[in-house]
Coordinates of N, CA and C in Angstrom, one line a residue:
M1 N -20.9 43.2 -66.9 CA -21.6 43.0 -65.6 C -21.8 41.5 -65.4
G2 N -22.0 40.7 -66.5 CA -22.3 39.3 -66.3 C -21.1 38.6 -65.7
D3 N -19.9 39.0 -66.2 CA -18.6 38.3 -65.6 C -18.5 38.7 -64.1
V4 N -18.8 39.9 -63.8 CA -18.6 40.3 -62.4 C -19.6 39.6 -61.5
A5 N -20.8 39.4 -62.0 CA -21.8 38.7 -61.2 C -21.4 37.2 -61.1
K6 N -20.9 36.6 -62.2 CA -20.5 35.2 -62.1 C -19.3 35.1 -61.1
A7 N -18.4 36.0 -61.1 CA -17.3 35.9 -60.2 C -17.7 36.1 -58.7
F8 N -18.7 37.0 -58.6 CA -19.2 37.3 -57.2 C -20.0 36.0 -56.7
N9 N -20.7 35.4 -57.6 CA -21.4 34.2 -57.2 C -20.5 33.0 -56.8
Q10 N -19.4 32.9 -57.6 CA -18.4 31.9 -57.3 C -17.7 32.2 -55.9
L11 N -17.5 33.4 -55.7 CA -16.9 33.8 -54.4 C -17.8 33.5 -53.2
A12 N -19.1 33.8 -53.4 CA -20.1 33.5 -52.4 C -20.2 32.0 -52.1
E13 N -20.1 31.2 -53.2 CA -20.2 29.7 -53.1 C -19.0 29.2 -52.3
R14 N -17.8 29.7 -52.7 CA -16.6 29.3 -52.0 C -16.7 29.6 -50.5
R15 N -17.1 30.8 -50.2 CA -17.2 31.3 -48.8 C -18.2 30.4 -48.0
E16 N -19.4 30.1 -48.7 CA -20.4 29.3 -48.1 C -19.9 27.9 -47.9
G17 N -19.2 27.4 -48.9 CA -18.7 26.0 -48.8 C -17.6 25.9 -47.7
L18 N -16.8 26.9 -47.5 CA -15.8 26.9 -46.5 C -16.5 27.0 -45.1
T19 N -17.5 27.8 -45.0 CA -18.2 27.9 -43.7 C -18.9 26.6 -43.3
R20 N -19.5 25.9 -44.3 CA -20.1 24.6 -44.0 C -19.1 23.6 -43.6
E21 N -17.9 23.6 -44.3 CA -16.9 22.6 -44.0 C -16.3 22.8 -42.6
L22 N -16.1 24.1 -42.3 CA -15.6 24.4 -40.9 C -16.6 24.0 -39.8
G23 N -17.9 24.2 -40.1 CA -18.9 23.8 -39.2 C -18.9 22.3 -39.0
R24 N -18.8 21.6 -40.1 CA -18.7 20.1 -40.1 C -17.6 19.6 -39.2
V25 N -16.4 20.1 -39.6 CA -15.2 19.7 -38.9 C -15.3 20.0 -37.4
S26 N -15.8 21.2 -37.1 CA -15.9 21.6 -35.7 C -16.8 20.6 -34.9
K27 N -17.9 20.1 -35.6 CA -18.8 19.2 -34.9 C -18.2 17.8 -34.7
V28 N -17.6 17.3 -35.8 CA -17.1 15.9 -35.7 C -15.9 15.8 -34.8
I29 N -15.1 16.8 -34.7 CA -13.9 16.8 -33.9 C -14.2 17.2 -32.4
G30 N -14.9 18.4 -32.3 CA -15.1 19.0 -31.0 C -16.2 18.3 -30.2
R31 N -17.2 17.8 -30.9 CA -18.3 17.2 -30.2 C -18.3 15.6 -30.3
E32 N -18.0 15.1 -31.4 CA -18.0 13.6 -31.6 C -16.7 13.0 -31.3
G33 N -15.6 13.8 -31.1 CA -14.3 13.2 -30.8 C -13.6 12.5 -31.9
R34 N -14.0 12.7 -33.1 CA -13.3 12.0 -34.2 C -12.1 12.8 -34.6
M35 N -11.0 12.5 -34.0 CA -9.7 13.3 -34.1 C -9.0 13.2 -35.4
T36 N -9.4 12.2 -36.3 CA -8.7 12.0 -37.5 C -9.4 12.9 -38.7
E37 N -10.5 13.5 -38.4 CA -11.2 14.3 -39.4 C -10.4 15.6 -39.7
R38 N -10.4 15.9 -41.0 CA -9.8 17.2 -41.5 C -10.7 17.9 -42.5
A39 N -10.5 19.2 -42.6 CA -11.3 20.0 -43.5 C -10.8 19.7 -45.0
S40 N -11.8 19.7 -45.9 CA -11.4 19.5 -47.3 C -12.4 20.4 -48.1
M41 N -11.8 20.9 -49.3 CA -12.6 21.8 -50.1 C -12.2 21.5 -51.6
R42 N -13.1 20.9 -52.3 CA -12.8 20.5 -53.7 C -12.6 21.7 -54.6
G43 N -11.5 21.6 -55.3 CA -11.2 22.7 -56.3 C -10.7 23.9 -55.7
A44 N -10.4 23.9 -54.4 CA -9.9 25.1 -53.8 C -8.5 25.4 -54.3
K45 N -8.3 26.7 -54.6 CA -7.0 27.1 -55.1 C -6.6 28.4 -54.4
G46 N -5.3 28.7 -54.5 CA -4.9 30.0 -53.9 C -5.2 30.2 -52.5
S47 N -5.7 31.3 -52.1 CA -6.0 31.7 -50.7 C -7.0 30.7 -50.1
W48 N -7.9 30.2 -50.9 CA -8.9 29.2 -50.4 C -8.2 28.0 -49.9
A49 N -7.3 27.5 -50.7 CA -6.5 26.3 -50.4 C -5.6 26.5 -49.1
E50 N -5.1 27.7 -49.1 CA -4.2 28.1 -47.9 C -5.1 28.2 -46.7
S51 N -6.3 28.7 -46.8 CA -7.2 28.7 -45.6 C -7.5 27.3 -45.1
V52 N -7.8 26.4 -46.0 CA -8.1 25.0 -45.6 C -6.9 24.4 -44.9
E53 N -5.7 24.6 -45.5 CA -4.5 24.0 -45.0 C -4.2 24.6 -43.6
S54 N -4.4 25.9 -43.4 CA -4.2 26.6 -42.1 C -5.1 26.0 -41.0
V55 N -6.4 25.8 -41.4 CA -7.3 25.2 -40.5 C -6.9 23.8 -40.1
N56 N -6.5 23.0 -41.1 CA -6.0 21.6 -40.8 C -4.8 21.6 -39.9
A57 N -3.9 22.6 -40.2 CA -2.7 22.6 -39.4 C -3.0 23.0 -37.9
M58 N -4.0 23.9 -37.7 CA -4.4 24.2 -36.4 C -5.0 23.0 -35.7
I59 N -5.9 22.3 -36.5 CA -6.5 21.1 -35.9 C -5.4 20.1 -35.5
E60 N -4.4 19.9 -36.3 CA -3.4 19.0 -36.0 C -2.6 19.4 -34.8
D61 N -2.3 20.7 -34.6 CA -1.6 21.2 -33.4 C -2.5 21.0 -32.2
L62 N -3.8 21.1 -32.3 CA -4.6 20.9 -31.1 C -4.8 19.4 -30.8
V63 N -4.9 18.6 -31.8 CA -5.3 17.2 -31.6 C -4.1 16.4 -31.1
R64 N -2.9 16.7 -31.6 CA -1.7 15.9 -31.2 C -1.5 15.9 -29.7
P65 N -1.4 17.0 -29.0 CA -1.2 17.0 -27.5 C -2.4 16.3 -26.8
T66 N -3.6 16.4 -27.3 CA -4.7 15.7 -26.7 C -4.5 14.2 -26.8
I67 N -4.1 13.7 -28.0 CA -3.9 12.3 -28.2 C -2.7 11.8 -27.3
E68 N -1.7 12.7 -27.2 CA -0.6 12.3 -26.3 C -1.0 12.2 -24.9
V69 N -1.8 13.1 -24.4 CA -2.4 13.0 -23.0 C -3.2 11.7 -22.8
A70 N -4.0 11.4 -23.8 CA -4.9 10.2 -23.8 C -4.0 9.0 -23.7
R71 N -2.9 9.0 -24.5 CA -2.0 7.8 -24.5 C -1.4 7.5 -23.1
V72 N -1.0 8.6 -22.5 CA -0.3 8.5 -21.2 C -1.3 8.1 -20.1
L73 N -2.5 8.6 -20.2 CA -3.6 8.3 -19.2 C -4.0 6.9 -19.4
D74 N -4.1 6.4 -20.6 CA -4.4 5.0 -20.8 C -3.4 4.1 -20.2
A75 N -2.1 4.4 -20.3 CA -1.0 3.6 -19.7 C -1.2 3.6 -18.2
V76 N -1.5 4.8 -17.6 CA -1.6 4.8 -16.2 C -2.8 4.0 -15.7
A77 N -3.9 4.0 -16.5 CA -5.1 3.2 -16.1 C -4.7 1.7 -16.2
D78 N -3.8 1.3 -17.1 CA -3.4 -0.1 -17.2 C -2.2 -0.4 -16.2
G79 N -1.8 0.5 -15.4 CA -0.8 0.3 -14.4 C 0.6 0.5 -14.9
D80 N 0.8 1.1 -16.0 CA 2.1 1.4 -16.6 C 2.4 2.8 -16.3
L81 N 3.4 3.0 -15.3 CA 3.8 4.3 -14.9 C 5.1 4.8 -15.5
S82 N 5.5 4.0 -16.5 CA 6.8 4.4 -17.2 C 6.6 5.3 -18.3
Q83 N 5.4 5.6 -18.8 CA 5.2 6.4 -19.9 C 5.3 7.9 -19.5
K84 N 5.7 8.8 -20.4 CA 5.7 10.2 -20.2 C 5.1 10.9 -21.4
M85 N 4.6 12.1 -21.1 CA 4.0 12.9 -22.2 C 5.2 13.6 -22.9
S86 N 5.3 13.5 -24.2 CA 6.4 14.2 -24.9 C 6.1 15.7 -25.0
L87 N 7.1 16.5 -24.7 CA 6.9 17.9 -24.7 C 7.4 18.5 -26.0
T88 N 7.7 17.6 -27.0 CA 8.0 18.1 -28.4 C 7.2 17.2 -29.3
I89 N 6.8 17.9 -30.4 CA 6.0 17.2 -31.5 C 6.7 17.5 -32.8
E90 N 7.2 16.4 -33.4 CA 7.9 16.6 -34.7 C 9.1 17.5 -34.6
G91 N 9.8 17.4 -33.4 CA 10.9 18.3 -33.2 C 10.6 19.7 -32.7
R92 N 9.4 20.0 -32.6 CA 9.0 21.4 -32.2 C 8.5 21.3 -30.8
P93 N 9.0 22.1 -29.8 CA 8.5 22.1 -28.5 C 7.1 22.6 -28.4
V94 N 6.3 21.9 -27.5 CA 4.9 22.4 -27.3 C 5.0 23.6 -26.4
R95 N 4.1 24.6 -26.5 CA 4.2 25.8 -25.8 C 2.9 26.1 -25.1
G96 N 2.9 27.1 -24.2 CA 1.7 27.6 -23.6 C 1.0 26.6 -22.8
E97 N -0.3 26.6 -22.9 CA -1.2 25.7 -22.1 C -0.9 24.3 -22.3
F98 N -0.5 23.9 -23.5 CA -0.2 22.5 -23.8 C 1.1 22.1 -23.0
R99 N 2.0 23.0 -22.9 CA 3.2 22.6 -22.2 C 2.9 22.5 -20.7
R100 N 2.1 23.4 -20.2 CA 1.7 23.3 -18.8 C 1.0 22.0 -18.5
I101 N 0.1 21.6 -19.4 CA -0.6 20.3 -19.2 C 0.4 19.2 -19.2
G102 N 1.3 19.2 -20.2 CA 2.3 18.1 -20.2 C 3.2 18.1 -19.0
T103 N 3.6 19.2 -18.5 CA 4.5 19.2 -17.3 C 3.7 18.7 -16.1
T104 N 2.4 19.1 -16.0 CA 1.6 18.6 -14.9 C 1.4 17.1 -14.9
V105 N 1.1 16.6 -16.1 CA 0.9 15.2 -16.3 C 2.2 14.4 -15.9
N106 N 3.3 14.9 -16.4 CA 4.6 14.2 -16.1 C 4.9 14.3 -14.6
A107 N 4.6 15.4 -14.0 CA 4.9 15.5 -12.5 C 4.0 14.5 -11.8
M108 N 2.7 14.4 -12.2 CA 1.8 13.4 -11.6 C 2.3 12.0 -11.7
L109 N 2.9 11.7 -12.9 CA 3.4 10.3 -13.1 C 4.6 10.1 -12.2
D110 N 5.5 11.1 -12.1 CA 6.6 11.0 -11.2 C 6.2 10.7 -9.7
Q111 N 5.2 11.4 -9.3 CA 4.7 11.2 -7.9 C 4.1 9.8 -7.7
L112 N 3.3 9.4 -8.7 CA 2.6 8.1 -8.7 C 3.7 7.0 -8.7
S113 N 4.7 7.2 -9.5 CA 5.8 6.2 -9.6 C 6.5 6.1 -8.3
S114 N 6.9 7.2 -7.7 CA 7.6 7.3 -6.5 C 6.8 6.7 -5.3
F115 N 5.5 7.0 -5.3 CA 4.6 6.5 -4.3 C 4.5 5.0 -4.4
A116 N 4.2 4.5 -5.6 CA 4.1 3.0 -5.8 C 5.3 2.3 -5.4
A117 N 6.5 2.9 -5.8 CA 7.8 2.2 -5.4 C 8.0 2.2 -3.9
E118 N 7.7 3.2 -3.2 CA 7.9 3.3 -1.8 C 6.9 2.3 -1.0
V119 N 5.7 2.3 -1.5 CA 4.7 1.4 -0.8 C 5.1 0.0 -1.1
T120 N 5.5 -0.3 -2.3 CA 6.0 -1.7 -2.6 C 7.2 -2.1 -1.7
R121 N 8.1 -1.1 -1.6 CA 9.3 -1.4 -0.8 C 9.0 -1.7 0.7
V122 N 8.1 -0.8 1.3 CA 7.8 -1.0 2.7 C 7.0 -2.3 2.8
A123 N 6.1 -2.6 1.9 CA 5.3 -3.9 2.0 C 6.2 -5.1 1.9
R124 N 7.2 -5.0 1.0 CA 8.1 -6.1 0.9 C 9.0 -6.3 2.1
E125 N 9.5 -5.2 2.6 CA 10.4 -5.3 3.8 C 9.7 -5.8 5.0
V126 N 8.4 -5.3 5.2 CA 7.7 -5.8 6.4 C 7.1 -7.1 6.2
G127 N 6.4 -7.3 5.1 CA 5.6 -8.5 4.9 C 6.4 -9.7 4.4
T128 N 7.5 -9.5 3.6 CA 8.2 -10.6 3.0 C 9.6 -10.9 3.7
E129 N 10.3 -9.8 3.9 CA 11.7 -9.9 4.4 C 11.7 -9.8 6.0
G130 N 10.6 -9.4 6.6 CA 10.6 -9.3 8.0 C 11.4 -8.2 8.6
V131 N 11.7 -7.2 7.8 CA 12.5 -6.0 8.3 C 11.5 -5.0 8.8
L132 N 11.5 -4.8 10.1 CA 10.5 -3.9 10.7 C 11.1 -2.4 10.8
G133 N 10.2 -1.5 10.9 CA 10.6 -0.1 11.1 C 10.7 0.7 9.8
G134 N 10.4 0.1 8.7 CA 10.5 0.8 7.4 C 9.4 1.8 7.3
Q135 N 9.7 2.9 6.6 CA 8.8 4.0 6.4 C 8.9 4.5 4.9
A136 N 7.7 4.8 4.3 CA 7.7 5.3 3.0 C 8.0 6.8 3.0
R137 N 8.9 7.1 2.0 CA 9.3 8.5 1.9 C 9.1 9.0 0.5
V138 N 8.2 9.8 0.3 CA 7.8 10.4 -1.0 C 8.0 11.9 -1.0
R139 N 8.9 12.4 -1.8 CA 9.1 13.9 -1.7 C 8.1 14.6 -2.5
G140 N 7.7 15.8 -2.0 CA 6.9 16.7 -2.7 C 5.4 16.4 -2.8
V141 N 5.0 15.4 -2.1 CA 3.6 15.0 -2.2 C 2.7 15.8 -1.3
S142 N 1.4 16.0 -1.7 CA 0.5 16.7 -1.0 C -0.9 16.2 -1.2
G143 N -1.9 16.6 -0.4 CA -3.3 16.2 -0.7 C -3.4 14.7 -0.4
I144 N -4.1 14.0 -1.3 CA -4.4 12.6 -1.1 C -3.2 11.7 -1.1
W145 N -2.2 12.2 -1.9 CA -0.9 11.4 -1.9 C -0.2 11.4 -0.6
R146 N -0.2 12.6 0.1 CA 0.3 12.7 1.4 C -0.4 11.9 2.4
E147 N -1.8 11.9 2.3 CA -2.6 11.1 3.2 C -2.4 9.6 3.0
L148 N -2.2 9.2 1.8 CA -2.0 7.8 1.5 C -0.6 7.4 2.1
T149 N 0.4 8.2 1.9 CA 1.7 7.9 2.4 C 1.7 7.8 3.9
D150 N 1.0 8.8 4.6 CA 0.9 8.8 6.0 C 0.2 7.5 6.5
N151 N -0.8 7.1 5.8 CA -1.6 5.9 6.3 C -0.7 4.7 6.1
V152 N 0.1 4.6 5.1 CA 1.0 3.4 4.9 C 2.0 3.4 6.0
N153 N 2.6 4.6 6.3 CA 3.6 4.6 7.4 C 3.0 4.3 8.8
F154 N 1.7 4.8 9.0 CA 1.0 4.5 10.3 C 0.8 3.0 10.4
M155 N 0.4 2.3 9.3 CA 0.2 0.9 9.3 C 1.5 0.2 9.6
A156 N 2.6 0.6 8.9 CA 3.9 -0.1 9.1 C 4.4 0.1 10.6
N157 N 4.2 1.3 11.1 CA 4.6 1.6 12.5 C 3.9 0.8 13.5
N158 N 2.5 0.7 13.3 CA 1.7 -0.2 14.2 C 2.2 -1.6 14.2
L159 N 2.4 -2.1 13.0 CA 2.9 -3.5 12.9 C 4.2 -3.7 13.5
T160 N 5.1 -2.7 13.3 CA 6.4 -2.8 14.0 C 6.3 -2.8 15.5
T161 N 5.5 -1.9 16.0 CA 5.4 -1.8 17.5 C 4.7 -3.1 18.1
Q162 N 3.7 -3.6 17.4 CA 3.0 -4.8 17.9 C 4.0 -6.0 17.9
V163 N 4.6 -6.3 16.7 CA 5.5 -7.4 16.6 C 6.6 -7.4 17.5
R164 N 7.2 -6.2 17.7 CA 8.4 -6.1 18.6 C 8.0 -6.3 20.0
N165 N 6.8 -5.8 20.4 CA 6.4 -6.0 21.8 C 6.1 -7.5 22.1
I166 N 5.5 -8.2 21.1 CA 5.2 -9.6 21.2 C 6.5 -10.4 21.3
A167 N 7.5 -10.0 20.4 CA 8.8 -10.7 20.4 C 9.5 -10.4 21.7
E168 N 9.4 -9.2 22.2 CA 10.1 -8.9 23.5 C 9.6 -9.8 24.6
V169 N 8.3 -10.0 24.7 CA 7.7 -10.8 25.8 C 8.0 -12.3 25.6
T170 N 7.8 -12.8 24.4 CA 8.1 -14.2 24.2 C 9.6 -14.6 24.4
T171 N 10.5 -13.6 24.0 CA 11.9 -13.8 24.2 C 12.2 -13.8 25.7
A172 N 11.6 -13.0 26.5 CA 11.7 -12.9 27.9 C 11.3 -14.3 28.5
V173 N 10.2 -14.8 28.1 CA 9.7 -16.1 28.6 C 10.7 -17.2 28.3
A174 N 11.2 -17.2 27.1 CA 12.2 -18.2 26.7 C 13.4 -18.1 27.5
N175 N 13.8 -16.9 28.0 CA 14.9 -16.7 28.9 C 14.6 -16.8 30.4
G176 N 13.4 -17.2 30.7 CA 13.0 -17.5 32.1 C 12.5 -16.3 32.8
D177 N 12.3 -15.2 32.1 CA 11.7 -13.9 32.7 C 10.2 -13.9 32.5
L178 N 9.5 -14.1 33.6 CA 8.0 -14.2 33.4 C 7.4 -12.9 33.9
S179 N 8.1 -11.8 34.0 CA 7.6 -10.6 34.5 C 7.1 -9.7 33.4
K180 N 7.4 -10.0 32.2 CA 7.0 -9.2 31.1 C 5.5 -9.4 30.6
K181 N 4.9 -8.4 30.1 CA 3.5 -8.5 29.6 C 3.5 -7.7 28.3
I182 N 2.6 -8.1 27.4 CA 2.4 -7.3 26.2 C 1.5 -6.1 26.6
T183 N 2.0 -4.9 26.3 CA 1.3 -3.7 26.8 C 0.8 -2.8 25.6
V184 N 1.2 -3.1 24.4 CA 0.8 -2.3 23.2 C -0.7 -2.3 23.0
D185 N -1.2 -1.2 22.6 CA -2.7 -1.0 22.4 C -3.0 -1.6 21.0
V186 N -3.8 -2.7 21.0 CA -4.1 -3.4 19.7 C -5.6 -3.7 19.7
K187 N -6.1 -4.1 18.5 CA -7.5 -4.4 18.3 C -7.6 -5.7 17.4
G188 N -8.8 -6.2 17.4 CA -9.1 -7.3 16.5 C -8.3 -8.6 16.9
E189 N -7.8 -9.3 15.9 CA -7.2 -10.6 16.1 C -5.9 -10.4 16.8
V190 N -5.2 -9.3 16.6 CA -3.9 -9.1 17.4 C -4.2 -8.9 18.8
R191 N -5.4 -8.3 19.2 CA -5.8 -8.2 20.6 C -6.0 -9.6 21.2
E192 N -6.6 -10.5 20.4 CA -6.8 -11.8 20.9 C -5.5 -12.5 21.2
L193 N -4.5 -12.3 20.2 CA -3.2 -12.9 20.4 C -2.5 -12.3 21.7
K194 N -2.7 -11.0 21.9 CA -2.1 -10.3 23.0 C -2.7 -11.0 24.3
N195 N -4.0 -11.1 24.4 CA -4.6 -11.7 25.6 C -4.2 -13.1 25.8
T196 N -4.1 -13.9 24.7 CA -3.6 -15.3 24.9 C -2.2 -15.4 25.4
I197 N -1.3 -14.6 24.9 CA 0.1 -14.6 25.4 C 0.2 -14.1 26.8
N198 N -0.6 -13.1 27.2 CA -0.5 -12.6 28.5 C -1.1 -13.6 29.5
T199 N -2.2 -14.3 29.1 CA -2.7 -15.3 29.9 C -1.7 -16.5 30.1
M200 N -1.0 -16.8 29.0 CA 0.0 -17.9 29.1 C 1.1 -17.5 30.1
V201 N 1.5 -16.2 30.0 CA 2.6 -15.7 30.9 C 2.1 -15.8 32.4
D202 N 0.8 -15.4 32.6 CA 0.3 -15.5 34.0 C 0.2 -16.9 34.5
Q203 N -0.2 -17.8 33.7 CA -0.2 -19.2 34.1 C 1.1 -19.8 34.3
L204 N 2.1 -19.5 33.4 CA 3.5 -19.9 33.6 C 4.0 -19.4 34.9
R205 N 3.8 -18.1 35.2 CA 4.3 -17.5 36.4 C 3.7 -18.1 37.7
S206 N 2.4 -18.4 37.6 CA 1.7 -19.0 38.7 C 2.2 -20.4 38.9
F207 N 2.4 -21.1 37.8 CA 2.9 -22.5 37.9 C 4.3 -22.5 38.5
A208 N 5.1 -21.6 38.0 CA 6.5 -21.6 38.5 C 6.5 -21.2 40.0
D209 N 5.7 -20.3 40.4 CA 5.6 -19.9 41.9 C 5.2 -21.1 42.7
E210 N 4.2 -21.8 42.3 CA 3.6 -22.9 43.1 C 4.6 -24.0 43.1
V211 N 5.3 -24.3 42.0 CA 6.3 -25.4 42.0 C 7.4 -25.0 43.0
T212 N 7.9 -23.8 42.9 CA 8.9 -23.3 43.8 C 8.5 -23.4 45.3
R213 N 7.3 -23.0 45.6 CA 6.8 -23.1 47.0 C 6.7 -24.6 47.5
V214 N 6.1 -25.5 46.6 CA 6.0 -26.9 47.1 C 7.4 -27.5 47.2
A215 N 8.3 -27.2 46.3 CA 9.7 -27.7 46.3 C 10.4 -27.2 47.6
R216 N 10.2 -26.0 47.9 CA 10.8 -25.4 49.1 C 10.3 -26.1 50.4
E217 N 8.9 -26.2 50.4 CA 8.3 -26.8 51.6 C 8.8 -28.3 51.8
V218 N 8.8 -29.0 50.7 CA 9.1 -30.4 50.8 C 10.6 -30.6 51.0
G219 N 11.4 -30.0 50.1 CA 12.8 -30.2 50.0 C 13.6 -29.5 51.0
T220 N 13.2 -28.3 51.4 CA 14.0 -27.5 52.3 C 13.5 -27.4 53.7
E221 N 12.2 -27.2 53.8 CA 11.6 -27.0 55.2 C 11.0 -28.3 55.7
G222 N 11.0 -29.3 54.9 CA 10.6 -30.6 55.4 C 9.1 -30.7 55.7
K223 N 8.3 -29.8 55.1 CA 6.8 -29.9 55.3 C 6.2 -30.7 54.2
L224 N 5.6 -31.9 54.7 CA 5.0 -32.8 53.7 C 3.5 -32.5 53.6
G225 N 2.9 -32.9 52.5 CA 1.5 -32.7 52.3 C 1.1 -31.4 51.6
G226 N 2.1 -30.6 51.3 CA 1.8 -29.4 50.6 C 1.2 -29.6 49.2
Q227 N 0.3 -28.8 48.8 CA -0.4 -28.9 47.5 C -0.2 -27.6 46.7
A228 N 0.1 -27.8 45.4 CA 0.2 -26.7 44.5 C -1.2 -26.3 44.0
T229 N -1.5 -25.0 44.0 CA -2.8 -24.6 43.4 C -2.5 -23.8 42.2
V230 N -2.7 -24.5 41.1 CA -2.5 -23.9 39.7 C -3.7 -24.3 38.8
K231 N -4.3 -23.4 38.2 CA -5.4 -23.7 37.2 C -4.8 -24.4 36.0
G232 N -5.5 -25.4 35.6 CA -5.1 -26.1 34.3 C -4.4 -27.4 34.6
D233 N -3.8 -28.0 33.5 CA -3.2 -29.3 33.6 C -1.9 -29.2 34.3
A234 N -1.2 -28.1 34.4 CA 0.1 -28.0 35.1 C -0.1 -28.4 36.6
S235 N -1.2 -28.1 37.2 CA -1.4 -28.5 38.6 C -1.4 -30.0 38.9
D236 N -1.9 -30.7 37.9 CA -1.9 -32.2 38.1 C -0.5 -32.7 38.2
L237 N 0.4 -32.2 37.4 CA 1.8 -32.7 37.5 C 2.4 -32.4 38.9
V238 N 2.1 -31.2 39.4 CA 2.7 -30.8 40.7 C 2.1 -31.7 41.8
L239 N 0.8 -32.0 41.7 CA 0.1 -32.8 42.7 C 0.7 -34.2 42.7
I240 N 0.9 -34.8 41.5 CA 1.4 -36.1 41.4 C 2.8 -36.2 42.0
R241 N 3.7 -35.2 41.7 CA 5.0 -35.2 42.2 C 5.0 -35.0 43.7
S242 N 4.2 -34.2 44.2 CA 4.1 -33.9 45.7 C 3.6 -35.1 46.4
S243 N 2.6 -35.8 45.9 CA 2.1 -37.0 46.5 C 3.1 -38.1 46.6
R244 N 3.8 -38.3 45.5 CA 4.9 -39.4 45.5 C 6.0 -39.1 46.5
S245 N 6.3 -37.8 46.6 CA 7.4 -37.4 47.6 C 6.9 -37.7 49.0
R246 N 5.6 -37.4 49.3 CA 5.0 -37.6 50.6 C 4.9 -39.1 50.9
R247 N 4.5 -39.9 50.0 CA 4.4 -41.4 50.3 C 5.8 -42.0 50.5
R248 N 6.8 -41.5 49.7 CA 8.1 -42.1 50.0 C 8.7 -41.7 51.3
A249 N 8.4 -40.5 51.7 CA 8.9 -40.0 53.0 C 8.3 -40.6 54.2
R250 N 6.9 -41.0 54.1 CA 6.2 -41.5 55.2 C 6.2 -43.0 55.3
S251 N 6.6 -43.7 54.3 CA 6.6 -45.2 54.3 C 7.8 -45.7 55.1
P252 N 7.6 -46.6 56.1 CA 8.7 -47.2 56.9 C 9.6 -48.1 56.1
R253 N 10.8 -48.0 56.4 CA 11.8 -48.9 55.6 C 11.7 -50.3 56.2
S254 N 11.8 -51.3 55.3 CA 11.7 -52.8 55.7 C 13.0 -53.1 56.4
P255 N 13.0 -53.8 57.6 CA 14.2 -54.2 58.3 C 15.0 -55.2 57.5
T256 N 16.3 -55.0 57.6 CA 17.2 -56.0 56.9 C 17.5 -57.2 57.8
R257 N 17.5 -58.3 57.2 CA 17.8 -59.5 58.0 C 19.3 -59.7 58.1
S258 N 19.7 -60.0 59.4 CA 21.2 -60.2 59.6 C 21.5 -61.7 59.3
T259 N 22.6 -61.9 58.8 CA 23.0 -63.3 58.5 C 24.1 -63.7 59.5
R260 N 23.7 -64.8 60.2 CA 24.6 -65.3 61.2 C 25.5 -66.3 60.6

């Protein structure tokens, strides 16, 4: 009976020791996040040693995918979108929920990479190369990624419309066509630029009309004394030219002396 009691006590101690160790490992890994901790049991042999090894193998299988996810997310936080979560560990494919998580993380990285590349391309084309009309195209995006893509495209389209309208009007002015106006709906500083250019076109058109009228009256119809009415410095030039023409036309010529 003494041997039986001794063996029973040893069995109880082993069981209690394993229970304490499993509780410790559960706490330090699950609650404290110390992923390198493993279960250990001094003097364990046979099925006790196998139990400890099985627990440690399970911990390893749980921890490795978690560490892999953390590695990829750290890279994303640092702006590195080239990393991917491995779907195999030591040559063995991950399965079940871990595989679903890995596939989801990798799909997220693909979308982030594609979105970043498209936004960079559109920004470079519009802002650096001056190529207007570019649009970001990201396949399979939804939610906030779709909203961000649409906002980038809306911004690029607005810039394209505004710049092309301004270019159209200024080109027309350079070609002598003063009938064009900037009509695009804009706000802020671009609105100020729009108003400035439209005011300039109005003044140029008024100046051209007045110069044409005075030139026609003086040069074609013979009406002297006409005055151009133009706001700004341009009217001074017209008034000076008109006054000089009037003085020359009204001053009598000096008689020439005949030589006998």
